[in-house]
CSV table of C-alpha atoms in Angstrom, one decimal:
chain,number,residue,atom,x,y,z
A,1,MET,CA,71.6,8.0,-10.7
A,2,THR,CA,67.9,7.6,-11.1
A,3,GLN,CA,65.9,9.4,-8.5
A,4,HIS,CA,62.5,8.0,-7.5
A,5,ALA,CA,59.8,10.4,-6.5
A,6,ALA,CA,58.6,9.9,-2.9
A,7,PRO,CA,55.3,8.3,-2.8
A,8,SER,CA,52.5,10.7,-2.1
A,9,PRO,CA,50.6,10.1,1.1
A,10,SER,CA,47.5,8.2,0.5
A,11,ALA,CA,44.2,10.1,0.8
A,12,PRO,CA,42.2,9.3,3.9
A,13,PRO,CA,39.2,7.1,3.1
A,14,PRO,CA,35.9,8.9,2.6
A,15,PRO,CA,33.6,8.8,5.6
A,16,ALA,CA,31.1,6.0,5.5
A,17,SER,CA,27.7,7.1,4.4
A,18,PRO,CA,24.7,6.3,6.6
A,19,ALA,CA,23.4,3.9,4.0
A,20,SER,CA,26.6,1.9,4.1
A,21,GLU,CA,26.3,1.5,7.9
A,22,LEU,CA,23.0,-0.2,7.6
A,23,ARG,CA,23.2,-3.8,8.7
A,24,PRO,CA,21.4,-6.3,6.4
A,25,GLY,CA,18.2,-7.5,7.8
A,26,LEU,CA,17.3,-4.4,9.7
A,27,TRP,CA,13.7,-4.6,8.5
A,28,ARG,CA,13.3,-8.1,10.0
A,29,ARG,CA,14.5,-7.0,13.4
A,30,CYS,CA,12.2,-4.0,13.3
A,31,LEU,CA,9.3,-6.2,12.3
A,32,TRP,CA,9.7,-8.6,15.2
A,33,GLY,CA,10.8,-5.9,17.6
A,34,GLY,CA,7.7,-3.8,16.6
A,35,ILE,CA,5.4,-6.7,17.1
A,36,ALA,CA,6.8,-7.3,20.6
A,37,LEU,CA,6.4,-3.6,21.5
A,38,TRP,CA,2.8,-3.6,20.2
A,39,VAL,CA,2.0,-6.6,22.3
A,40,LEU,CA,3.6,-5.2,25.4
A,41,THR,CA,1.7,-1.9,24.9
A,42,LEU,CA,-1.5,-3.8,24.5
A,43,VAL,CA,-0.9,-5.8,27.7
A,44,VAL,CA,-0.1,-2.7,29.7
A,45,THR,CA,-3.1,-0.8,28.3
A,46,TYR,CA,-5.4,-3.6,29.2
A,47,ALA,CA,-3.9,-4.2,32.6
A,48,THR,CA,-3.9,-0.5,33.7
A,49,GLU,CA,-6.8,0.8,31.6
A,50,ASN,CA,-4.7,3.8,30.9
A,51,THR,CA,-6.3,5.5,27.9
A,52,THR,CA,-3.3,7.8,27.3
A,53,LEU,CA,-1.5,4.7,25.8
A,54,LEU,CA,-4.1,4.4,23.0
A,55,PRO,CA,-2.2,6.7,20.6
A,56,THR,CA,0.9,4.6,21.1
A,57,LEU,CA,-1.1,1.5,20.5
A,58,ILE,CA,-2.7,2.9,17.4
A,59,LEU,CA,0.5,4.3,15.9
A,60,LEU,CA,2.5,1.1,16.5
A,61,GLY,CA,-0.2,-1.1,15.0
A,62,SER,CA,-0.9,1.2,12.0
A,63,PHE,CA,2.7,2.1,11.0
A,64,LEU,CA,4.5,-1.1,11.8
A,65,VAL,CA,4.1,-3.0,8.5
A,66,PRO,CA,4.3,0.1,6.3
A,67,VAL,CA,7.5,1.3,8.0
A,68,VAL,CA,9.1,-2.1,7.7
A,69,PHE,CA,8.5,-1.9,4.0
A,70,VAL,CA,10.2,1.5,3.9
A,71,LEU,CA,13.2,0.1,5.7
A,72,TRP,CA,13.4,-2.9,3.3
A,73,ALA,CA,13.2,-0.5,0.3
A,74,TYR,CA,15.9,1.8,1.8
A,75,GLU,CA,18.1,-1.2,2.6
A,76,ARG,CA,17.9,-2.4,-1.0
A,77,GLU,CA,17.7,0.8,-3.0
A,78,HIS,CA,19.5,3.6,-1.1
A,79,ALA,CA,22.1,4.0,-3.8
A,80,SER,CA,19.3,4.9,-6.3
A,81,PHE,CA,17.1,7.1,-4.2
A,82,GLY,CA,18.5,8.1,-0.8
A,83,ILE,CA,16.6,8.4,2.4
A,84,ASN,CA,15.1,11.8,1.6
A,85,LEU,CA,13.1,10.6,-1.4
A,86,ILE,CA,11.9,7.4,0.2
A,87,LEU,CA,10.8,9.2,3.4
A,88,GLY,CA,9.2,11.9,1.3
A,89,ALA,CA,7.2,9.4,-0.7
A,90,PHE,CA,6.1,7.7,2.5
A,91,LEU,CA,5.2,10.7,4.6
A,92,VAL,CA,4.4,13.5,2.1
A,93,GLY,CA,2.8,11.1,-0.4
A,94,GLY,CA,0.8,9.3,2.2
A,95,ILE,CA,-0.5,12.4,3.9
A,96,LEU,CA,-1.4,14.2,0.6
A,97,GLY,CA,-3.1,11.0,-0.6
A,98,VAL,CA,-5.3,10.8,2.5
A,99,LEU,CA,-6.2,14.5,2.4
A,100,GLY,CA,-6.9,14.5,-1.3
A,101,ALA,CA,-9.1,11.3,-1.0
A,102,SER,CA,-11.0,12.7,1.9
A,103,VAL,CA,-11.8,16.0,0.2
A,104,MET,CA,-12.8,14.4,-3.1
A,105,GLU,CA,-14.9,11.6,-1.6
A,106,TYR,CA,-16.7,14.1,0.6
A,107,TYR,CA,-17.7,16.4,-2.3
A,108,LEU,CA,-18.1,13.9,-5.2
A,109,LEU,CA,-19.4,10.6,-3.7
A,110,HIS,CA,-23.0,9.9,-2.6
A,111,PRO,CA,-24.5,6.6,-1.3
A,112,SER,CA,-25.2,4.3,-4.2
A,113,VAL,CA,-24.4,0.9,-5.5
A,114,TRP,CA,-21.4,2.3,-7.4
A,115,ILE,CA,-19.8,4.1,-4.4
A,116,PHE,CA,-16.9,1.8,-4.1
A,117,VAL,CA,-16.1,2.3,-7.8
A,118,GLY,CA,-15.8,6.0,-7.1
A,119,VAL,CA,-13.6,5.3,-4.0
A,120,GLY,CA,-11.3,3.2,-6.1
A,121,LEU,CA,-11.0,5.8,-8.9
A,122,ILE,CA,-10.4,8.6,-6.4
A,123,GLU,CA,-7.9,7.0,-4.1
A,124,GLU,CA,-5.8,5.5,-6.8
A,125,ALA,CA,-5.8,8.9,-8.6
A,126,VAL,CA,-4.7,10.9,-5.6
A,127,LYS,CA,-1.9,8.4,-4.7
A,128,LEU,CA,-0.5,8.7,-8.3
A,129,ALA,CA,-0.8,12.5,-8.0
A,130,ALA,CA,1.1,12.3,-4.7
A,131,LEU,CA,3.8,10.3,-6.4
A,132,VAL,CA,4.1,12.8,-9.2
A,133,PHE,CA,4.4,15.6,-6.7
A,134,VAL,CA,7.2,13.9,-4.8
A,135,VAL,CA,9.3,13.2,-7.8
A,136,ARG,CA,8.4,16.3,-9.8
A,137,ARG,CA,11.8,17.9,-9.4
A,138,ARG,CA,13.8,14.7,-9.9
A,139,PRO,CA,13.7,14.1,-13.7
A,140,ARG,CA,16.4,11.4,-13.5
A,141,ILE,CA,14.2,9.3,-11.3
A,142,ARG,CA,12.2,7.2,-13.8
A,143,GLY,CA,11.8,3.7,-15.1
A,144,LEU,CA,9.5,0.9,-14.3
A,145,ARG,CA,11.3,-0.5,-11.2
A,146,ALA,CA,11.7,3.0,-9.7
A,147,GLY,CA,8.0,3.4,-10.0
A,148,LEU,CA,7.3,0.0,-8.4
A,149,VAL,CA,9.3,0.9,-5.3
A,150,LEU,CA,8.2,4.5,-4.9
A,151,GLY,CA,4.6,3.7,-5.8
A,152,ALA,CA,4.5,1.1,-3.2
A,153,THR,CA,6.1,3.5,-0.7
A,154,VAL,CA,3.4,6.1,-1.3
A,155,GLY,CA,0.7,3.4,-1.1
A,156,PHE,CA,2.1,2.1,2.3
A,157,GLY,CA,2.2,5.7,3.6
A,158,PHE,CA,-1.5,6.1,2.6
A,159,ALA,CA,-2.3,2.8,4.2
A,160,ALA,CA,-0.6,3.7,7.5
A,161,PHE,CA,-2.4,7.0,8.0
A,162,GLU,CA,-5.7,5.5,6.8
A,163,SER,CA,-5.3,2.5,9.2
A,164,ALA,CA,-4.6,4.9,12.1
A,165,GLY,CA,-7.9,6.6,11.4
A,166,TYR,CA,-9.9,3.4,11.2
A,167,ALA,CA,-8.3,2.2,14.4
A,168,PHE,CA,-9.3,5.4,16.2
A,169,ASN,CA,-12.8,5.1,15.0
A,170,ALA,CA,-13.0,1.5,16.1
A,171,ALA,CA,-11.7,2.4,19.6
A,172,VAL,CA,-14.0,5.4,20.3
A,173,THR,CA,-17.6,4.3,20.7
A,174,MET,CA,-20.7,5.8,22.3
A,175,LYS,CA,-20.2,3.4,25.2
A,176,GLY,CA,-16.6,4.3,25.8
A,177,ILE,CA,-13.3,2.8,24.6
A,178,ASP,CA,-13.6,-0.5,22.8
A,179,LEU,CA,-10.1,-2.0,23.1
A,180,ARG,CA,-11.2,-5.3,21.5
A,181,SER,CA,-12.5,-3.6,18.4
A,182,LEU,CA,-9.3,-1.6,18.2
A,183,VAL,CA,-7.1,-4.7,18.4
A,184,GLU,CA,-9.1,-6.6,15.8
A,185,THR,CA,-9.0,-3.6,13.4
A,186,GLU,CA,-5.2,-3.2,13.7
A,187,ILE,CA,-4.5,-6.9,13.3
A,188,LEU,CA,-6.7,-7.3,10.3
A,189,ARG,CA,-5.4,-4.2,8.5
A,190,GLY,CA,-1.8,-5.0,9.5
A,191,VAL,CA,-2.1,-8.5,7.9
A,192,LEU,CA,-3.8,-7.2,4.8
A,193,ALA,CA,-1.5,-4.1,4.4
A,194,PRO,CA,0.9,-5.7,1.9
A,195,PHE,CA,-1.9,-6.7,-0.4
A,196,GLY,CA,-3.8,-3.5,-0.6
A,197,HIS,CA,-2.7,0.1,-1.2
A,198,GLY,CA,1.0,-0.7,-1.4
A,199,LEU,CA,0.4,-3.3,-4.0
A,200,TRP,CA,-2.0,-1.4,-6.2
A,201,THR,CA,0.0,1.8,-6.2
A,202,ALA,CA,3.2,-0.1,-7.0
A,203,ILE,CA,1.6,-1.4,-10.2
A,204,ALA,CA,0.2,1.9,-11.3
A,205,GLY,CA,3.3,3.9,-10.2
A,206,GLY,CA,5.6,1.4,-12.1
A,207,VAL,CA,3.7,1.9,-15.4
A,208,LEU,CA,3.5,5.7,-14.8
A,209,MET,CA,7.3,6.1,-14.2
A,210,ALA,CA,8.1,3.7,-17.0
A,211,HIS,CA,6.6,6.2,-19.4
A,212,ARG,CA,8.2,9.3,-17.9
A,213,ARG,CA,10.2,11.3,-20.4
A,214,PRO,CA,13.9,12.0,-20.0
A,215,ASP,CA,13.1,15.7,-19.3
A,216,GLY,CA,10.9,14.7,-16.4
A,217,ARG,CA,7.5,15.2,-18.0
A,218,PHE,CA,4.9,12.5,-17.5
A,219,ARG,CA,3.2,10.8,-20.4
A,220,PHE,CA,-0.3,9.6,-19.6
A,221,ALA,CA,-0.3,7.1,-22.5
A,222,GLY,CA,-2.7,4.2,-23.0
A,223,PRO,CA,-0.8,1.7,-20.7
A,224,VAL,CA,-0.7,4.3,-17.9
A,225,VAL,CA,-4.5,4.9,-18.1
A,226,ALA,CA,-5.1,1.1,-18.4
A,227,ALA,CA,-3.0,0.4,-15.3
A,228,TYR,CA,-4.8,3.1,-13.3
A,229,LEU,CA,-8.2,1.8,-14.3
A,230,GLY,CA,-7.1,-1.7,-13.6
A,231,VAL,CA,-5.9,-1.1,-10.1
A,232,ALA,CA,-8.9,1.1,-9.4
A,233,LEU,CA,-11.2,-1.8,-10.4
A,234,LEU,CA,-9.2,-4.2,-8.1
A,235,HIS,CA,-9.6,-1.6,-5.3
A,236,ALA,CA,-13.3,-1.3,-5.9
A,237,LEU,CA,-13.8,-5.1,-5.9
A,238,TRP,CA,-11.8,-5.4,-2.7
A,239,ASP,CA,-13.9,-2.8,-0.8
A,240,SER,CA,-17.2,-4.2,-2.1
A,241,MET,CA,-16.4,-7.8,-1.5
A,242,HIS,CA,-18.5,-7.9,1.7
A,243,GLY,CA,-21.6,-6.8,-0.3
A,244,ILE,CA,-20.8,-9.1,-3.2
A,245,ALA,CA,-20.6,-12.0,-0.8
A,246,VAL,CA,-23.9,-11.1,0.8
A,247,TYR,CA,-25.5,-10.9,-2.7
A,248,LEU,CA,-24.1,-14.3,-3.8
A,249,VAL,CA,-25.3,-16.0,-0.6
A,250,ALA,CA,-28.7,-14.5,-0.9
A,251,LEU,CA,-28.9,-15.5,-4.6
A,252,LEU,CA,-27.9,-19.1,-4.0
A,253,THR,CA,-29.5,-20.0,-0.7
A,254,THR,CA,-32.4,-17.6,0.3
A,255,SER,CA,-35.5,-19.6,1.1
A,256,ASP,CA,-39.1,-18.4,0.4
A,257,LEU,CA,-39.7,-17.8,4.1
A,258,GLN,CA,-36.6,-15.6,4.3
A,259,ARG,CA,-37.8,-13.6,1.3
A,260,GLN,CA,-41.2,-13.1,2.9
A,261,LEU,CA,-39.7,-11.9,6.2
A,262,PHE,CA,-37.4,-9.6,4.4
A,263,ALA,CA,-40.3,-8.2,2.3
A,264,GLN,CA,-42.2,-7.4,5.6
A,265,GLY,CA,-39.2,-5.5,7.0
A,266,TYR,CA,-37.7,-8.2,9.1
A,267,ILE,CA,-34.1,-9.3,8.8
A,268,PRO,CA,-34.0,-13.1,9.0
A,269,GLU,CA,-31.3,-14.9,10.9
A,270,PRO,CA,-28.8,-16.5,8.6
A,271,THR,CA,-28.4,-20.2,8.6
A,272,GLY,CA,-25.2,-22.0,9.3
A,273,GLN,CA,-24.8,-22.8,5.6
A,274,GLN,CA,-25.2,-19.2,4.7
A,275,GLU,CA,-22.6,-18.1,7.3
A,276,HIS,CA,-20.1,-20.6,5.9
A,277,LEU,CA,-20.8,-19.5,2.3
A,278,PHE,CA,-20.4,-15.8,3.2
A,279,THR,CA,-17.0,-16.5,4.8
A,280,LEU,CA,-16.0,-18.5,1.7
A,281,PHE,CA,-17.1,-15.9,-0.8
A,282,SER,CA,-15.7,-12.9,1.1
A,283,VAL,CA,-12.3,-14.4,2.0
A,284,GLY,CA,-12.0,-16.3,-1.3
A,285,GLY,CA,-12.8,-13.1,-3.2
A,286,LEU,CA,-10.1,-11.1,-1.4
A,287,ILE,CA,-7.6,-13.9,-2.1
A,288,LEU,CA,-8.5,-14.0,-5.8
A,289,ILE,CA,-8.1,-10.2,-6.1
A,290,THR,CA,-4.7,-10.5,-4.3
A,291,LEU,CA,-3.5,-13.2,-6.6
A,292,ILE,CA,-4.5,-11.2,-9.7
A,293,ALA,CA,-2.6,-8.2,-8.4
A,294,LEU,CA,0.5,-10.2,-7.5
A,295,ALA,CA,0.6,-11.9,-10.9
A,296,TRP,CA,0.3,-8.4,-12.5
A,297,LEU,CA,3.1,-7.1,-10.3
A,298,ARG,CA,5.3,-10.2,-11.0
A,299,SER,CA,4.9,-9.7,-14.8
A,300,LEU,CA,6.0,-6.1,-14.5
A,301,ALA,CA,8.9,-7.0,-12.3
A,302,ARG,CA,10.1,-9.6,-14.8
A,303,SER,CA,10.2,-7.0,-17.5
A,304,THR,CA,12.9,-5.1,-15.6
A,305,ARG,CA,15.3,-8.1,-15.6
A,306,PRO,CA,18.1,-8.4,-18.2
A,307,GLY,CA,16.5,-9.8,-21.4
A,308,GLY,CA,13.0,-9.0,-20.3
A,309,THR,CA,10.4,-7.5,-22.5
A,310,GLY,CA,7.8,-5.0,-21.6
A,311,ALA,CA,7.5,-1.4,-20.3
A,312,GLY,CA,10.7,-1.6,-18.4
A,313,ARG,CA,12.8,-2.5,-21.5
A,314,GLY,CA,11.3,-0.2,-24.1
A,315,GLY,CA,14.5,1.7,-24.8
A,316,ARG,CA,12.8,5.0,-25.3
A,317,GLY,CA,15.4,7.0,-23.4
A,318,PRO,CA,19.0,7.8,-24.4
A,319,GLY,CA,20.7,4.5,-24.6
A,320,SER,CA,19.3,1.1,-23.9
A,321,GLY,CA,17.3,0.4,-20.8
A,322,ASP,CA,13.9,1.4,-19.6
A,323,PRO,CA,11.6,3.8,-21.4
A,324,GLY,CA,12.8,6.7,-19.4
A,325,GLY,CA,16.4,6.0,-20.1
A,326,ALA,CA,17.1,5.4,-16.4
A,327,GLY,CA,19.5,2.6,-17.1
A,328,ALA,CA,21.6,4.9,-19.3
A,329,GLU,CA,21.8,7.5,-16.6
A,330,GLY,CA,22.4,5.1,-13.8
A,331,VAL,CA,19.4,6.5,-11.8
A,332,GLY,CA,16.7,3.9,-12.3
A,333,ILE,CA,16.6,1.1,-9.8
A,334,HIS,CA,19.3,-1.4,-10.4
A,335,THR,CA,18.4,-5.0,-10.9
A,336,PRO,CA,19.8,-7.2,-8.2
C-alpha cells in the first residue's frame, strides 16, 4: 500500500513591506492636499496677523513641490532604492548642496558681469558632489536612469531649502513683515521648481551615474564634464535672464533722450513698449532654457529604454545593460 506523505503546512506569507502598502497616486493627493493646507495657512495668517505661522507658511510653500516629487519617485522606484536612499538624497544632498554653495560663493565670487556663470558652476558642482556623497557606499547603485532619479531628488532638496531662504528674506523687511512678497516668492518658485535645480541635476547626475564603474568608483569622463558644463550654462542663463532682457530692450528701443538722461545719472521711465518687450524676453528666455533642458532630459531617458542607444545602453558593466552594469545586477532603475 502506497503511503502518501502528509502535506507540510504552508509557510505564512511574508509581512507586507511599507513600499507595497503605498496606494498609487499618493503624490497627487499630497499635492492637492498640500496646496489646500498652504492656502488655509495663508488665510489664517492674513486674518489673524499671527507671525508665528510664518514658518509653517514658508515650509509648506517651499517643500510642497519637491516633496511631491520624492513621493512620486518612491512610489515608482522603491524596489530599486528604498526610502532611506531617496530621503538621504533629498535631505542630506539638499542640505550639503546649500551649505557648500553658500561657502564657495561667499569666498570665490565677487560682483561682476560673470557672477552668474560662477553661480552656475559652483551650485551644479556641489549638487553633484552631494550625490556622490550619498551613494558613495552603494556601488551597485549606478546607471543612467538611477542617476536621473537620484540627481533630480538632490536637486529638489537643494531647491526646497533654497526656496525657504528666499521666502524668509522676502518676508522680513525693514518695514516689518511683507506677506505679499512672501506669497509671490513662494508661488513663483513653486511653479518654477520642476524646471530648475531638479531638472539640471537630473541631467548631470544621470550622465555621472551612467559612467560609474562596477566597483563604485566614479569616472569623470568627457561626457560627464560636458554634461556638467552644459547644465551650469543653462543655470547661468536662467539666473541672468533678467539682465539679458534689460540689455536686449535697451539695445533695441532706447531713444536718444533716454541715453542722455542715463548719462547724466537719471534712470528714465520705461515706455509701455519697453515693458512689454522686457516681459517677452525674460519669460521667453526662461521658456527656451526649459525646453532645451527638457529635450536633453528626454533624449537621455529614451536611451534607457529597450533598444535605445546612448549612455544608458553602453554595456560597459558585466553583462548587457547600462555602462555600470546595473541591468545585470538588477540594481539600476527598471524601465517601466
